[in-house]
Amino acid sequence: MAGVSTPAMAAAVNAGGGLGGIALGAGDADAAARMIAETRERTERPFNVNLFVHAPPMPDPVREAAWCEALRPAFAAFEAQPPDTLRTIYRSFAQDDAMLALLVEVKPAVVGFHFGLPDGTRVAALKKAGCLLLASVTSLAEAQAAERAGIDMLVAQGYEAGGHRGVFDPHAADDRLGTLALTRLLAMRTRVPVIAAGGIMDGAGVAAALALGAVAAQLGTAFIACPESAADAAYRAALMGEGAALTVMTRAISGRPARCLPNRFTLLGETLTAAVPDYPIAYDAGKALNAAAKVRGEGGYGAQWAGQGAPLARALPAADLVRAIAAEMRG
Ligand SMILES: Cc1cc2nc3c(=O)[nH]c(=O)nc-3n(C[C@H](O)[C@H](O)[C@H](O)COP(=O)(O)O)c2cc1C
């Protein structure tokens, strides 16, 4: 969970008996090296490192300028101005040779991909390094592409899921399959093990995923309120508030559809008619608006991602939460 997961949280999840994860997609290879080293200092057990494999964006200065203009009144409310130009703030793993070289060198046990699949050379290099490869998929077609690419396990991400939807092409038609249907479909129609993700918050949810034929469940939202998470106070308050039951899918914050707690930014997104720039170019403006708002004490412009299970979030230490979920599964 980029922006939320931390080495401390990954290690705590491991200590509780789960498989912790860290997100490398929002930084470069140097940041990734530091994060992997810190996580290894905190846990001897394997953990998952996650990368963004989005199609590189198409910069469009006219569209980006229009988007910044559309955001200008929101910036003005905090006596700030939108950026003059927007940058591509994250490099896709598809183009990041330094990241590949790092991973081949440090050999993480598990490497997961979001938003797409790396090319055959990258897959082969990581497999040769002994990494187990995961990919988020949202449809049978994406799952079959992942299977053909040699991915070892599929993360079946349902529409309920918090955060960015892992769709490979954000402009293609989206069938918006829920976790239940998608997990069962992939368990029946693919030969690779399936990990269910989306709306799973407790032992009953994990047990349901296993009953559908998944070998495991991946939980995100359940861990946002843990003390080890990097979520700020406004995010935690929103997660524990009444809006948690009303999560919305929005492109306005980052340029890709993502499920978010309802806040000032999702509300603004519903009023804007300008075309949203490609991910992650739009995210440069989104992060700038959040920073300007936070300086003035307004926390409602953050990327407060959360899934439909958000009202069931528990503010427990991550290791205790994993143990509680395991106990709930035992009944
Ligand atoms: C705050 C947050 C950040 C996320 N960041 C990532 C990420 O960096 N990479 C990724 O593959 N998935 C990310 N996801 C999606 C999760 O992998 C997973 O699909 C989702 O959390 C499952 O649904 P749930 O949130 O209802 O448990 C994120 C989810 C949340 C809630």
Short mmCIF file of C-alpha atoms and ligand atoms in Angstrom, two decimals:
data_model
loop_
_atom_site.label_atom_id
_atom_site.label_comp_id
_atom_site.label_asym_id
_atom_site.label_seq_id
_atom_site.Cartn_x
_atom_site.Cartn_y
_atom_site.Cartn_z
CA MET A 1 0.00 0.00 0.00
CA ALA A 2 1.98 2.94 -1.33
CA GLY A 3 1.76 5.85 1.11
CA VAL A 4 0.40 3.66 3.92
CA SER A 5 2.48 0.52 4.33
CA THR A 6 5.84 0.79 6.09
CA PRO A 7 8.71 -1.59 6.81
CA ALA A 8 7.50 -1.66 10.43
CA MET A 9 4.03 -2.73 9.33
CA ALA A 10 5.35 -5.43 6.97
CA ALA A 11 7.49 -6.82 9.78
CA ALA A 12 4.57 -6.71 12.24
CA VAL A 13 2.33 -8.57 9.77
CA ASN A 14 5.06 -11.19 9.44
CA ALA A 15 5.36 -11.44 13.21
CA GLY A 16 1.64 -12.11 13.43
CA GLY A 17 1.92 -14.95 10.91
CA GLY A 18 0.97 -13.19 7.67
CA LEU A 19 3.02 -12.15 4.66
CA GLY A 20 3.82 -8.45 5.00
CA GLY A 21 4.36 -6.19 2.03
CA ILE A 22 6.07 -2.93 1.12
CA ALA A 23 5.27 -0.68 -1.85
CA LEU A 24 8.21 0.31 -4.02
CA GLY A 25 6.20 1.86 -6.87
CA ALA A 26 6.20 5.42 -5.54
CA GLY A 27 9.98 5.70 -5.32
CA ASP A 28 13.16 5.04 -7.28
CA ALA A 29 15.63 2.16 -6.94
CA ASP A 30 17.60 3.92 -4.19
CA ALA A 31 14.47 4.40 -2.08
CA ALA A 32 13.51 0.78 -2.76
CA ALA A 33 16.94 -0.44 -1.63
CA ARG A 34 16.60 1.47 1.63
CA MET A 35 13.08 0.18 2.23
CA ILE A 36 14.03 -3.44 1.53
CA ALA A 37 17.09 -3.17 3.79
CA GLU A 38 15.03 -1.66 6.60
CA THR A 39 12.38 -4.37 6.29
CA ARG A 40 15.06 -7.07 6.34
CA GLU A 41 16.46 -5.58 9.54
CA ARG A 42 13.02 -5.88 11.11
CA THR A 43 12.02 -9.36 9.93
CA GLU A 44 13.86 -12.50 8.90
CA ARG A 45 10.80 -13.86 7.14
CA PRO A 46 9.94 -13.33 3.47
CA PHE A 47 7.84 -10.32 2.47
CA ASN A 48 6.18 -9.00 -0.67
CA VAL A 49 7.61 -6.04 -2.60
CA ASN A 50 5.10 -4.33 -4.89
CA LEU A 51 5.71 -2.40 -8.10
CA PHE A 52 3.59 -0.29 -10.46
CA VAL A 53 3.70 -1.50 -14.06
CA HIS A 54 1.45 1.12 -15.64
CA ALA A 55 1.64 1.96 -19.31
CA PRO A 56 3.87 5.05 -19.43
CA PRO A 57 1.66 8.17 -19.57
CA MET A 58 1.10 10.34 -22.63
CA PRO A 59 2.06 13.88 -21.62
CA ASP A 60 -0.44 16.37 -23.04
CA PRO A 61 0.48 19.95 -22.07
CA VAL A 62 -2.86 21.36 -23.23
CA ARG A 63 -4.91 18.87 -21.20
CA GLU A 64 -2.63 19.29 -18.20
CA ALA A 65 -2.86 23.09 -18.30
CA ALA A 66 -6.67 22.85 -18.50
CA TRP A 67 -6.68 20.48 -15.53
CA CYS A 68 -4.55 22.85 -13.47
CA GLU A 69 -6.89 25.71 -14.38
CA ALA A 70 -9.86 23.62 -13.27
CA LEU A 71 -8.12 23.06 -9.92
CA ARG A 72 -7.13 26.73 -9.55
CA PRO A 73 -10.13 27.75 -7.36
CA ALA A 74 -9.43 24.84 -5.00
CA PHE A 75 -5.80 25.93 -4.67
CA ALA A 76 -6.92 29.55 -4.24
CA ALA A 77 -9.01 28.57 -1.22
CA PHE A 78 -5.68 27.83 0.48
CA GLU A 79 -3.92 30.90 -0.95
CA ALA A 80 -1.92 28.66 -3.27
CA GLN A 81 -1.59 28.18 -7.01
CA PRO A 82 -1.62 25.03 -9.09
CA PRO A 83 1.77 23.88 -10.44
CA ASP A 84 2.90 25.52 -13.72
CA THR A 85 3.54 22.12 -15.26
CA LEU A 86 2.81 18.58 -14.16
CA ARG A 87 5.45 15.88 -13.96
CA THR A 88 5.40 12.11 -14.37
CA ILE A 89 6.05 11.46 -10.71
CA TYR A 90 6.38 7.66 -10.80
CA ARG A 91 8.41 5.66 -13.27
CA SER A 92 6.73 2.45 -14.39
CA PHE A 93 8.68 -0.72 -13.61
CA ALA A 94 8.21 -1.44 -17.32
CA GLN A 95 10.88 1.24 -17.95
CA ASP A 96 12.91 1.10 -14.75
CA ASP A 97 16.13 -0.81 -15.41
CA ALA A 98 17.72 0.39 -12.15
CA MET A 99 14.82 -1.14 -10.19
CA LEU A 100 15.17 -4.42 -12.09
CA ALA A 101 18.93 -4.50 -11.40
CA LEU A 102 18.30 -3.88 -7.71
CA LEU A 103 15.70 -6.64 -7.43
CA VAL A 104 17.90 -9.13 -9.28
CA GLU A 105 20.68 -8.27 -6.84
CA VAL A 106 18.74 -8.34 -3.57
CA LYS A 107 16.33 -11.13 -4.63
CA PRO A 108 13.11 -10.40 -2.70
CA ALA A 109 11.19 -13.61 -2.01
CA VAL A 110 7.96 -12.22 -3.47
CA VAL A 111 7.52 -9.50 -6.11
CA GLY A 112 4.04 -8.23 -6.97
CA PHE A 113 2.88 -6.12 -9.93
CA HIS A 114 0.00 -3.65 -10.11
CA PHE A 115 -1.54 -2.02 -13.23
CA GLY A 116 -0.01 -4.45 -15.71
CA LEU A 117 2.70 -6.97 -16.45
CA PRO A 118 6.41 -6.52 -17.08
CA ASP A 119 7.89 -7.85 -20.33
CA GLY A 120 9.28 -11.35 -20.72
CA THR A 121 12.88 -10.27 -20.10
CA ARG A 122 11.99 -8.78 -16.72
CA VAL A 123 9.85 -11.76 -15.74
CA ALA A 124 12.64 -14.16 -16.69
CA ALA A 125 15.28 -12.15 -14.81
CA LEU A 126 13.22 -12.05 -11.62
CA LYS A 127 12.37 -15.75 -11.86
CA LYS A 128 16.04 -16.56 -12.35
CA ALA A 129 16.70 -14.57 -9.17
CA GLY A 130 14.28 -16.91 -7.38
CA CYS A 131 11.44 -14.40 -6.87
CA LEU A 132 7.85 -15.64 -6.66
CA LEU A 133 5.80 -13.34 -8.92
CA LEU A 134 2.30 -12.00 -8.19
CA ALA A 135 0.10 -9.79 -10.36
CA SER A 136 -3.12 -7.93 -9.55
CA VAL A 137 -5.83 -8.74 -12.08
CA THR A 138 -9.43 -7.57 -12.30
CA SER A 139 -10.81 -9.80 -15.08
CA LEU A 140 -10.41 -13.23 -16.65
CA ALA A 141 -8.65 -11.68 -19.66
CA GLU A 142 -6.03 -9.99 -17.44
CA ALA A 143 -5.64 -13.23 -15.49
CA GLN A 144 -5.02 -15.20 -18.67
CA ALA A 145 -2.46 -12.62 -19.81
CA ALA A 146 -0.69 -12.97 -16.46
CA GLU A 147 -0.76 -16.74 -16.72
CA ARG A 148 0.76 -16.57 -20.22
CA ALA A 149 3.45 -14.21 -18.93
CA GLY A 150 4.54 -16.78 -16.33
CA ILE A 151 3.16 -15.06 -13.22
CA ASP A 152 3.11 -17.55 -10.31
CA MET A 153 0.03 -16.34 -8.39
CA LEU A 154 -2.89 -14.05 -9.26
CA VAL A 155 -4.24 -11.38 -6.94
CA ALA A 156 -7.95 -11.28 -7.86
CA GLN A 157 -8.81 -7.66 -7.09
CA GLY A 158 -12.56 -7.09 -6.88
CA TYR A 159 -14.32 -3.77 -7.41
CA GLU A 160 -14.80 -3.49 -3.64
CA ALA A 161 -11.06 -3.09 -3.11
CA GLY A 162 -9.51 0.02 -1.65
CA GLY A 163 -6.92 2.04 -3.52
CA HIS A 164 -6.11 1.95 -7.19
CA ARG A 165 -7.94 -0.47 -9.33
CA GLY A 166 -5.33 -2.68 -10.96
CA VAL A 167 -6.89 -2.58 -14.44
CA PHE A 168 -4.18 -2.90 -17.09
CA ASP A 169 -5.83 -0.30 -19.37
CA PRO A 170 -7.70 2.43 -17.46
CA HIS A 171 -9.41 3.55 -20.68
CA ALA A 172 -10.81 0.14 -21.63
CA ALA A 173 -14.30 -1.03 -20.69
CA ASP A 174 -14.34 -2.34 -17.11
CA ASP A 175 -16.73 -5.13 -16.09
CA ARG A 176 -16.24 -4.16 -12.43
CA LEU A 177 -16.34 -7.73 -11.16
CA GLY A 178 -16.75 -8.10 -7.42
CA THR A 179 -14.31 -10.13 -5.35
CA LEU A 180 -16.68 -13.09 -5.00
CA ALA A 181 -17.36 -13.55 -8.71
CA LEU A 182 -13.79 -12.79 -9.78
CA THR A 183 -12.15 -15.10 -7.24
CA ARG A 184 -14.41 -18.00 -8.16
CA LEU A 185 -14.01 -17.35 -11.88
CA LEU A 186 -10.22 -17.36 -11.69
CA ALA A 187 -10.14 -20.38 -9.37
CA MET A 188 -12.19 -22.31 -11.92
CA ARG A 189 -10.71 -20.97 -15.17
CA THR A 190 -6.98 -20.56 -14.55
CA ARG A 191 -4.28 -22.99 -13.47
CA VAL A 192 -2.42 -20.58 -11.18
CA PRO A 193 -3.18 -20.15 -7.46
CA VAL A 194 -5.49 -17.23 -6.70
CA ILE A 195 -5.25 -14.71 -3.84
CA ALA A 196 -8.55 -12.88 -3.21
CA ALA A 197 -8.49 -9.12 -2.57
CA GLY A 198 -11.20 -6.56 -1.97
CA GLY A 199 -13.53 -5.98 0.96
CA ILE A 200 -11.95 -8.66 3.16
CA MET A 201 -11.63 -7.35 6.72
CA ASP A 202 -11.75 -10.30 9.12
CA GLY A 203 -11.56 -14.06 9.55
CA ALA A 204 -15.01 -14.60 8.05
CA GLY A 205 -13.91 -12.75 4.92
CA VAL A 206 -10.70 -14.79 4.58
CA ALA A 207 -12.63 -18.02 5.16
CA ALA A 208 -15.08 -17.01 2.43
CA ALA A 209 -12.18 -16.37 0.03
CA LEU A 210 -10.74 -19.82 0.78
CA ALA A 211 -14.18 -21.39 0.28
CA LEU A 212 -14.23 -19.83 -3.20
CA GLY A 213 -11.02 -21.60 -4.09
CA ALA A 214 -8.48 -18.89 -3.23
CA VAL A 215 -5.28 -20.07 -1.54
CA ALA A 216 -4.95 -16.83 0.43
CA ALA A 217 -6.44 -13.38 0.91
CA GLN A 218 -4.78 -9.98 0.51
CA LEU A 219 -6.05 -7.28 2.87
CA GLY A 220 -5.29 -3.60 2.51
CA THR A 221 -7.93 -1.42 4.14
CA ALA A 222 -7.94 -3.61 7.25
CA PHE A 223 -4.40 -2.37 8.03
CA ILE A 224 -4.74 1.40 7.42
CA ALA A 225 -5.67 2.16 11.04
CA CYS A 226 -2.82 0.10 12.51
CA PRO A 227 -0.32 2.18 14.50
CA GLU A 228 2.48 1.03 12.14
CA SER A 229 0.75 2.53 9.06
CA ALA A 230 1.82 5.86 7.58
CA ALA A 231 -1.78 7.14 7.35
CA ASP A 232 -2.06 10.68 8.76
CA ALA A 233 -4.54 11.81 11.42
CA ALA A 234 -7.13 13.11 8.93
CA TYR A 235 -7.08 9.81 7.02
CA ARG A 236 -7.51 7.79 10.21
CA ALA A 237 -10.37 10.05 11.36
CA ALA A 238 -12.11 9.71 7.97
CA LEU A 239 -11.69 5.93 8.09
CA MET A 240 -13.31 5.79 11.51
CA GLY A 241 -16.07 8.26 10.52
CA GLU A 242 -19.48 7.77 8.93
CA GLY A 243 -18.16 8.30 5.41
CA ALA A 244 -16.34 4.97 5.62
CA ALA A 245 -19.54 3.26 4.46
CA LEU A 246 -19.70 5.49 1.36
CA THR A 247 -16.41 4.92 -0.48
CA VAL A 248 -16.24 6.20 -4.06
CA MET A 249 -14.25 5.34 -7.17
CA THR A 250 -12.50 8.45 -8.47
CA ARG A 251 -9.94 9.32 -11.15
CA ALA A 252 -9.62 12.94 -10.07
CA ILE A 253 -6.87 12.44 -7.51
CA SER A 254 -4.32 10.45 -9.52
CA GLY A 255 -5.61 9.95 -13.08
CA ARG A 256 -6.53 6.29 -12.55
CA PRO A 257 -9.68 4.91 -10.92
CA ALA A 258 -9.13 4.38 -7.21
CA ARG A 259 -11.53 3.69 -4.34
CA CYS A 260 -11.38 6.47 -1.76
CA LEU A 261 -13.15 7.58 1.38
CA PRO A 262 -15.54 10.43 0.50
CA ASN A 263 -13.70 13.69 1.12
CA ARG A 264 -13.23 17.22 -0.23
CA PHE A 265 -11.24 15.91 -3.19
CA THR A 266 -13.73 13.22 -4.26
CA LEU A 267 -16.50 15.85 -4.00
CA LEU A 268 -14.48 18.27 -6.13
CA GLY A 269 -13.81 15.48 -8.63
CA GLU A 270 -17.55 15.05 -9.15
CA THR A 271 -17.88 18.70 -10.21
CA LEU A 272 -14.94 18.94 -12.62
CA THR A 273 -15.63 18.56 -16.33
CA ALA A 274 -12.06 18.96 -17.63
CA ALA A 275 -10.36 15.78 -18.89
CA VAL A 276 -8.13 14.24 -16.24
CA PRO A 277 -4.45 13.87 -17.29
CA ASP A 278 -2.94 10.39 -17.44
CA TYR A 279 -1.74 8.60 -14.29
CA PRO A 280 0.56 9.54 -12.61
CA ILE A 281 0.71 13.04 -14.14
CA ALA A 282 -2.64 14.02 -12.57
CA TYR A 283 -1.31 12.77 -9.23
CA ASP A 284 1.33 15.52 -9.28
CA ALA A 285 -1.49 18.10 -9.13
CA GLY A 286 -3.43 16.01 -6.61
CA LYS A 287 -0.50 15.78 -4.25
CA ALA A 288 0.20 19.53 -4.61
CA LEU A 289 -3.41 20.36 -3.74
CA ASN A 290 -3.30 18.10 -0.70
CA ALA A 291 -0.02 19.69 0.44
CA ALA A 292 -1.46 23.22 0.04
CA ALA A 293 -4.61 22.25 1.95
CA LYS A 294 -2.69 20.54 4.76
CA VAL A 295 -0.55 23.62 5.33
CA ARG A 296 -3.82 25.44 6.07
CA GLY A 297 -5.08 22.67 8.35
CA GLU A 298 -7.46 21.01 5.83
CA GLY A 299 -6.88 17.26 5.63
CA GLY A 300 -9.74 16.46 3.25
CA TYR A 301 -7.72 16.51 0.00
CA GLY A 302 -5.61 13.45 0.73
CA ALA A 303 -5.59 10.22 -1.25
CA GLN A 304 -7.58 8.52 1.49
CA TRP A 305 -7.91 5.17 -0.25
CA ALA A 306 -10.17 2.56 1.34
CA GLY A 307 -12.30 -0.38 0.28
CA GLN A 308 -15.97 -1.08 0.82
CA GLY A 309 -15.19 -2.95 4.04
CA ALA A 310 -13.81 0.25 5.62
CA PRO A 311 -16.40 0.48 8.43
CA LEU A 312 -14.95 -2.78 9.78
CA ALA A 313 -11.41 -1.37 10.12
CA ARG A 314 -9.78 -1.97 13.52
CA ALA A 315 -7.06 0.20 15.03
CA LEU A 316 -5.03 -2.73 16.34
CA PRO A 317 -1.28 -3.27 16.14
CA ALA A 318 -0.72 -5.14 12.85
CA ALA A 319 0.58 -8.35 14.46
CA ASP A 320 -2.43 -8.46 16.80
CA LEU A 321 -4.76 -7.86 13.86
CA VAL A 322 -3.29 -10.80 11.92
CA ARG A 323 -3.60 -13.01 15.01
CA ALA A 324 -7.20 -11.85 15.56
CA ILE A 325 -8.08 -12.67 11.94
CA ALA A 326 -6.50 -16.13 12.27
CA ALA A 327 -8.44 -16.74 15.50
CA GLU A 328 -11.67 -15.64 13.80
CA MET A 329 -11.00 -18.15 11.03
CA ARG A 330 -10.61 -20.94 13.56
CA GLY A 331 -14.00 -19.89 14.95
C1 LIG B 1 -4.22 2.66 1.00
C2 LIG B 1 -4.08 1.64 -0.09
C3 LIG B 1 -2.96 1.66 -0.89
C4 LIG B 1 -2.80 0.70 -1.87
N1 LIG B 1 -1.65 0.70 -2.62
C5 LIG B 1 -1.41 -0.32 -3.44
C6 LIG B 1 -0.13 -0.46 -4.07
O1 LIG B 1 0.77 0.36 -3.87
N2 LIG B 1 0.06 -1.53 -4.87
C7 LIG B 1 -0.92 -2.49 -5.06
O2 LIG B 1 -0.68 -3.48 -5.76
N3 LIG B 1 -2.13 -2.37 -4.51
C8 LIG B 1 -2.38 -1.32 -3.69
N4 LIG B 1 -3.60 -1.25 -3.07
C9 LIG B 1 -4.64 -2.26 -3.37
C10 LIG B 1 -4.39 -3.53 -2.59
O3 LIG B 1 -3.34 -4.26 -3.17
C11 LIG B 1 -5.60 -4.46 -2.55
O4 LIG B 1 -6.03 -4.74 -3.84
C12 LIG B 1 -6.74 -3.87 -1.76
O5 LIG B 1 -6.29 -3.23 -0.61
C13 LIG B 1 -7.71 -4.97 -1.38
O6 LIG B 1 -8.93 -4.44 -0.97
P1 LIG B 1 -9.22 -3.94 0.55
O7 LIG B 1 -8.54 -2.62 0.64
O8 LIG B 1 -10.71 -3.85 0.57
O9 LIG B 1 -8.63 -4.96 1.47
C14 LIG B 1 -3.80 -0.28 -2.09
C15 LIG B 1 -4.93 -0.30 -1.27
C16 LIG B 1 -5.08 0.65 -0.27
C17 LIG B 1 -6.30 0.59 0.59
#
